[in-house]
mmCIF file of C-alpha atoms in Angstrom:
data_model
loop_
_atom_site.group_PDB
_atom_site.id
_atom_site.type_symbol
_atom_site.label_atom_id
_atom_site.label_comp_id
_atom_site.label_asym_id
_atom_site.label_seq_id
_atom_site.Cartn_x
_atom_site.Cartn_y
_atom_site.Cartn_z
ATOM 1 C CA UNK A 1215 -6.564 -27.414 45.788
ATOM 2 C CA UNK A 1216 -5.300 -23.750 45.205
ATOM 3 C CA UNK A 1217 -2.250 -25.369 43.068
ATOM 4 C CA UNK A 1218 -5.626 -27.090 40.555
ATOM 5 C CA UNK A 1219 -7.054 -24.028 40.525
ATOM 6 C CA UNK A 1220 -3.972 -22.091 39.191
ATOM 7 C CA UNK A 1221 -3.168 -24.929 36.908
ATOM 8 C CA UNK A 1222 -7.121 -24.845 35.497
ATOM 9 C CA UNK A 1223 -7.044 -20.900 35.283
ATOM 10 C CA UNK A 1224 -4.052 -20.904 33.531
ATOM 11 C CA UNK A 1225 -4.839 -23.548 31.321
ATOM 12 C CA UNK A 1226 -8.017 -21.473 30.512
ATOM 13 C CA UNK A 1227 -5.952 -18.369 30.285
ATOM 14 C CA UNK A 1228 -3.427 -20.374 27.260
ATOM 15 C CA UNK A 1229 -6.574 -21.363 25.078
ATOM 16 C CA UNK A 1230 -8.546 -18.039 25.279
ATOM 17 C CA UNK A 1231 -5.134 -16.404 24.004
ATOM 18 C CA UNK A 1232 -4.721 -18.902 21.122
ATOM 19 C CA UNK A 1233 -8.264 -18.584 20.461
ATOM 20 C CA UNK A 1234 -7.930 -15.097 20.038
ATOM 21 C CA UNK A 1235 -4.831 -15.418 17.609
ATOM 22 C CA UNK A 1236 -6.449 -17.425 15.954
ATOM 23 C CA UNK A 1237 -9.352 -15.016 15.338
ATOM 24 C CA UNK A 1238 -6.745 -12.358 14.371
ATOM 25 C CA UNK A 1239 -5.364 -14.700 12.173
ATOM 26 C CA UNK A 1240 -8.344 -15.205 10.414
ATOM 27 C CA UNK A 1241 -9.120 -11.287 10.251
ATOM 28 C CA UNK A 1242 -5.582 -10.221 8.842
ATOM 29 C CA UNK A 1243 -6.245 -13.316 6.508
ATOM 30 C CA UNK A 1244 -9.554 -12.023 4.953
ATOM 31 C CA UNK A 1245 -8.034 -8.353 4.869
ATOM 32 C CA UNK A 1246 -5.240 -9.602 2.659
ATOM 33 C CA UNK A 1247 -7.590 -11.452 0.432
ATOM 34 C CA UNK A 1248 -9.940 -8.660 -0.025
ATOM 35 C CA UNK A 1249 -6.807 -6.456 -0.705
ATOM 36 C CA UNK A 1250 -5.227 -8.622 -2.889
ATOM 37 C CA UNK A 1251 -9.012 -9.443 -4.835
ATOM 38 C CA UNK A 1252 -9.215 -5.353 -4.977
ATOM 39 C CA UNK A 1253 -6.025 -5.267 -6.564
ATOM 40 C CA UNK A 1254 -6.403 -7.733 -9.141
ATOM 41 C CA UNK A 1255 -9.618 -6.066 -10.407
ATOM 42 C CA UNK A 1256 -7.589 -2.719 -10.403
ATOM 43 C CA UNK A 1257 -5.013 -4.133 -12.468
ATOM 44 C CA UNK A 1258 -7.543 -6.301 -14.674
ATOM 45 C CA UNK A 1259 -9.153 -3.592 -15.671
ATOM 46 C CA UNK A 1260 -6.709 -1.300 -16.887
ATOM 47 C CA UNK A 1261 -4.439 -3.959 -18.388
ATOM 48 C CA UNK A 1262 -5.140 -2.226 -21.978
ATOM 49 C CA UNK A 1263 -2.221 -3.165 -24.556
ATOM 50 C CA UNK A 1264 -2.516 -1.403 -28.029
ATOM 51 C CA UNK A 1265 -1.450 -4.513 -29.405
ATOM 52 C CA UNK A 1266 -2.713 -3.737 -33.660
ATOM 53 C CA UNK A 1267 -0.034 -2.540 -35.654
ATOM 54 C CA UNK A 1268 -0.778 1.503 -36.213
ATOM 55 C CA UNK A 1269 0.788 1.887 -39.935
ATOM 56 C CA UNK A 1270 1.306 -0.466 -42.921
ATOM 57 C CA UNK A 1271 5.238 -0.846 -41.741
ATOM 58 C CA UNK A 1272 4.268 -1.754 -38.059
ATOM 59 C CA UNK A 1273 1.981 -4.689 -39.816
ATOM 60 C CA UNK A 1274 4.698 -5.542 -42.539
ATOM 61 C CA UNK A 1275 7.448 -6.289 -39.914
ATOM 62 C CA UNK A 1276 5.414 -8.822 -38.087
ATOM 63 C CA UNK A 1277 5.997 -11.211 -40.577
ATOM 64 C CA UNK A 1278 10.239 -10.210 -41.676
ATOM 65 C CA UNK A 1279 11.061 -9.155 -37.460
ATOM 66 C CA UNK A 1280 10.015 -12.288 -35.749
ATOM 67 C CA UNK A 1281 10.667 -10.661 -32.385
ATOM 68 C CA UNK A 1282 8.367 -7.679 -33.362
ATOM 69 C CA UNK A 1283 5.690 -10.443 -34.080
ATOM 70 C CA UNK A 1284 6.436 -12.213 -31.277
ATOM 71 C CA UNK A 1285 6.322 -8.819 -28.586
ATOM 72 C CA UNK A 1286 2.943 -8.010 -30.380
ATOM 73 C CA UNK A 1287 1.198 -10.923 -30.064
ATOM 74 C CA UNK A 1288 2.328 -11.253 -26.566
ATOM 75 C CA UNK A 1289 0.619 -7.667 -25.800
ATOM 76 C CA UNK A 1290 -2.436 -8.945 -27.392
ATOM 77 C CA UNK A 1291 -2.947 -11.497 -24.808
ATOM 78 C CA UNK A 1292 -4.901 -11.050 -21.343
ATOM 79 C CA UNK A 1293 -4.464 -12.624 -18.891
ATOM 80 C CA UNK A 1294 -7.100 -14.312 -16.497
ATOM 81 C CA UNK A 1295 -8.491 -15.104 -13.241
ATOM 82 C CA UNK A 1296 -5.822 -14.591 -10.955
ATOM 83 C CA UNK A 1297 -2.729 -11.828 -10.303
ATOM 84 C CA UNK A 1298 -0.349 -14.629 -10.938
ATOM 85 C CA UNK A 1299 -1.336 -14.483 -14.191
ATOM 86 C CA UNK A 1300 -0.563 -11.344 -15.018
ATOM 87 C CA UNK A 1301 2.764 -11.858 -13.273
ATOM 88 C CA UNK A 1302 3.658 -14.475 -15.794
ATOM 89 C CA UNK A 1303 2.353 -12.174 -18.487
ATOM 90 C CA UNK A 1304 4.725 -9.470 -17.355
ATOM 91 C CA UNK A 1305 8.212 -11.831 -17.133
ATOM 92 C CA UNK A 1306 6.747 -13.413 -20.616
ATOM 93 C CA UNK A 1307 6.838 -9.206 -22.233
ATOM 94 C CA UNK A 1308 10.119 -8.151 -20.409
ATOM 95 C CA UNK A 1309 11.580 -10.811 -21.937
ATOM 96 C CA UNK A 1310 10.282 -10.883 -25.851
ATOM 97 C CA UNK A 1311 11.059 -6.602 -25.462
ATOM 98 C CA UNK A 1312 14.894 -7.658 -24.452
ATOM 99 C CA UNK A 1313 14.983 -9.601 -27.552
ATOM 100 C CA UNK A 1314 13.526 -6.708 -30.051
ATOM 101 C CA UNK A 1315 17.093 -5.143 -29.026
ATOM 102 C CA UNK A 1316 19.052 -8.285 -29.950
ATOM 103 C CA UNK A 1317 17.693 -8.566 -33.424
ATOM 104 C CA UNK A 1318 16.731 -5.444 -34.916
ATOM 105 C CA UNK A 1319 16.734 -5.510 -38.551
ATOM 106 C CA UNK A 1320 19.178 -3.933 -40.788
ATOM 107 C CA UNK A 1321 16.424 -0.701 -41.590
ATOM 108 C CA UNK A 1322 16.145 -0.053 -38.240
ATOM 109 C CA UNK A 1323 19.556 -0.402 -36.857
ATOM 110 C CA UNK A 1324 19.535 3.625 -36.007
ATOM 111 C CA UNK A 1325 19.793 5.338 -33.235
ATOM 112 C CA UNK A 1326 16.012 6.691 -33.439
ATOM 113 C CA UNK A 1327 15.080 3.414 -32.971
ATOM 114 C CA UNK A 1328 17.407 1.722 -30.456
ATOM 115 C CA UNK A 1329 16.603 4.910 -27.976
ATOM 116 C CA UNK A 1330 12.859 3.830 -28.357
ATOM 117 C CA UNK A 1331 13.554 0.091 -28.125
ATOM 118 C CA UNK A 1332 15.495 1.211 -24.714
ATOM 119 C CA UNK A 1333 13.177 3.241 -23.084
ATOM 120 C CA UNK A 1334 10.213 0.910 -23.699
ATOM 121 C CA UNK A 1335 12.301 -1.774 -21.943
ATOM 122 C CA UNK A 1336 13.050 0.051 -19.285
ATOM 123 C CA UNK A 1337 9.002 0.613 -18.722
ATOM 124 C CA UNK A 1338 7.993 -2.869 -19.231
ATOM 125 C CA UNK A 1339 10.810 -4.155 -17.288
ATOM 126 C CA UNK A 1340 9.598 -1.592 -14.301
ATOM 127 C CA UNK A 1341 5.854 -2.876 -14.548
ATOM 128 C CA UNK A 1342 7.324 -6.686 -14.388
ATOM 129 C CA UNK A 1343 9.273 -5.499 -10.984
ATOM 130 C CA UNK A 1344 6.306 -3.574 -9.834
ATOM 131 C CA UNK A 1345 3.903 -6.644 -10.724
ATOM 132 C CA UNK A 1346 6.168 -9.179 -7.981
ATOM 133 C CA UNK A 1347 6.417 -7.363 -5.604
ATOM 134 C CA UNK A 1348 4.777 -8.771 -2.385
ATOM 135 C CA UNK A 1349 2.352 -5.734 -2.083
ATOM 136 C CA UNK A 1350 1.650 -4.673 -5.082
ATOM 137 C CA UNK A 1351 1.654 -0.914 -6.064
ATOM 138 C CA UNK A 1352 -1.759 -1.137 -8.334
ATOM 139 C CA UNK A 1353 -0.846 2.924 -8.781
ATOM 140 C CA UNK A 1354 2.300 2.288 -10.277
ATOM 141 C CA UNK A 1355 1.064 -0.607 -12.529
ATOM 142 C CA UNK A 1356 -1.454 1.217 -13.697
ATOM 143 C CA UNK A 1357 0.542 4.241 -14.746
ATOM 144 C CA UNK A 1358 3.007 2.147 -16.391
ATOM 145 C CA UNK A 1359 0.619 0.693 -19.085
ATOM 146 C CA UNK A 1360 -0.510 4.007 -20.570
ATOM 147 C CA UNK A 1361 3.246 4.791 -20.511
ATOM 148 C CA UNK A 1362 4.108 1.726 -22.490
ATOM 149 C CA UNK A 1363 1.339 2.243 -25.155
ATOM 150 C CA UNK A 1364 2.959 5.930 -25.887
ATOM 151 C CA UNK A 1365 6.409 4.045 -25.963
ATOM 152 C CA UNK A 1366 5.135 1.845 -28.779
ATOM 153 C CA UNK A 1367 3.117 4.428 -30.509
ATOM 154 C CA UNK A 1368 6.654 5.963 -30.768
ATOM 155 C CA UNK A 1369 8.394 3.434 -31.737
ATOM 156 C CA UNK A 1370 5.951 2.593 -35.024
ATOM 157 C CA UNK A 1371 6.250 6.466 -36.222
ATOM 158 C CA UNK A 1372 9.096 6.130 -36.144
ATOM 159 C CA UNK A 1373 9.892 3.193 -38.176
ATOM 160 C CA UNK A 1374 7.092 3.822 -40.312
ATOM 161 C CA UNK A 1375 9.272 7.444 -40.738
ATOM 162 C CA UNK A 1376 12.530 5.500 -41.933
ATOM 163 C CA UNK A 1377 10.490 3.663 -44.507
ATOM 164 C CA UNK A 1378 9.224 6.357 -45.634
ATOM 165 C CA UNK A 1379 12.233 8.529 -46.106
ATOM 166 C CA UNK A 1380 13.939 5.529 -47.839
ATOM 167 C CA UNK A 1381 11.447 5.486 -50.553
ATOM 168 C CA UNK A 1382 11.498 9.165 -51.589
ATOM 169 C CA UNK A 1383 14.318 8.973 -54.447
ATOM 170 C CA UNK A 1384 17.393 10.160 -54.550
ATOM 171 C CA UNK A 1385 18.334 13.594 -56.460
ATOM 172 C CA UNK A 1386 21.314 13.076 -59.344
ATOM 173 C CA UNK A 1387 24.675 13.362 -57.408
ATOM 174 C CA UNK A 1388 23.064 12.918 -53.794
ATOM 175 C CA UNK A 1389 24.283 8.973 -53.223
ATOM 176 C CA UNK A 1390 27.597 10.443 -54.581
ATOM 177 C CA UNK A 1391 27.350 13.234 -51.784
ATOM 178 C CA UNK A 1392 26.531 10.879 -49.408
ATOM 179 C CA UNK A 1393 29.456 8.834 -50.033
ATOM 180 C CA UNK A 1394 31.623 11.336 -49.613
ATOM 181 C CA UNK A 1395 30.398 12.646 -46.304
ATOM 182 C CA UNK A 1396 30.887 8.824 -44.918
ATOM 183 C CA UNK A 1397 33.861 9.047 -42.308
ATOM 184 C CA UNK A 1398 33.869 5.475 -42.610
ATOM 185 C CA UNK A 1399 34.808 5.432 -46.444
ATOM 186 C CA UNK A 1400 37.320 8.970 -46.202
ATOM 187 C CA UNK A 1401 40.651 8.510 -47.372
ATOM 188 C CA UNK A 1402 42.925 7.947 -43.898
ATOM 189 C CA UNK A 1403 45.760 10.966 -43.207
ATOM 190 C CA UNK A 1404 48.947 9.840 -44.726
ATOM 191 C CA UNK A 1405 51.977 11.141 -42.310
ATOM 192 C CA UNK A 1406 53.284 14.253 -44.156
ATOM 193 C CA UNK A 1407 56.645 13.577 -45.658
ATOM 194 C CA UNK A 1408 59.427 15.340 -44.677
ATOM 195 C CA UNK A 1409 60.443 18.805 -46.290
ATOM 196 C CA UNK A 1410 64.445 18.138 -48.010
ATOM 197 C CA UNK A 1411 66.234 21.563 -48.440
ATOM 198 C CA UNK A 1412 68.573 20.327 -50.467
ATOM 199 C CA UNK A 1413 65.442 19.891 -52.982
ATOM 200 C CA UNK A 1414 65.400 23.149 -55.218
ATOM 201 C CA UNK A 1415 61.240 24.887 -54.295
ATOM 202 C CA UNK A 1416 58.913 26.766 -56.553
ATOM 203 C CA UNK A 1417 58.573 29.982 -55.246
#
């Protein structure tokens, strides 16, 4: 009799304690939904792209720089519904902002503009790595797309700059000028030829 009554109190003992998991379970569940649900509206509502062109050069390369078009267009979308989304949406921009620095047109192939192109890779790249990351920092996310809209407002000035320049004409003798001051076109040292003193000198 006293070995049933261990055996039932036990038995009790075992399905209180799972009951109680489970109930835990179920609490830490809802927490992380709630968390993850405040999280997503965070990061819904400041997903803010400045995806128009700002100048007439910004809006001319989106048809002659197909990765341009294709980097703007994919800022212009927003994604929906779930954070998922937006984690697709931030693989889909790191990877059309690694191809603006694999085909940047002959006009823009300056340093000005490859430092840009860097340094806005290196933010969208950071808000697709922030974006995975099992918990999410919303704070970080956040800052990042302010930061990325500066990066690109950058980036336009300054290409809208180059065209600029290059249409202000050249004075008389300046593309001369500027030939000569190419290294790549200067005459190579010849090796000096040895002085002879059996030939007579000038004095």
């Amino acid at each position: 009799m006293k070995f049933k009554f261990i055996g039932l109190f036990s038995l009790v003992f075992i399905l209180n304690s799972c009951k109680n998991e489970n109930e835990k379970r179920l609490v830490e569940n809802k927490k992380d939904a709630q968390k993850k649900e405040l999280i997503f509206s965070k990061i819904d509502k400041g997903w803010n792209f400045n995806a128009i062109p700002l100048n007439e050069t910004s809006e001319t390369y989106t048809t002659t720089w197909p990765a341009w078009r294709d980097f703007m267009t994919e800022l212009s979308y927003r994604p929906q519904k779930t954070i998922g989304a937006f984690q697709k949406r931030a693989t889909a921009l790191s990877k059309k902002v690694t191809a603006l620095n694999t085909s940047i047109p002959t006009d823009f192939d300056k340093p000005q503009i490859k430092a840009r192109i860097s340094v806005l890779m290196t933010k969208v790249r950071m808000l697709d790595l922030y974006i995975h990351l099992k918990d999410i920092p919303s704070e970080k996310v956040l800052a990042l797309i302010p930061e990325i809209n500066m990066e690109l407002m950058s980036l336009q000035n300054q290409m809208d700059k180059i065209v600029q320049k290059s249409k202000i004409p050249l004075e008389e003798g300046e593309s001369d000028l500027i030939k000569m001051l190419d290294s790549a076109r200067a005459i190579p040292n010849s090796p000096q030829m040895p002085i002879d003193p059996n030939i007579p000198r000038v004095e």
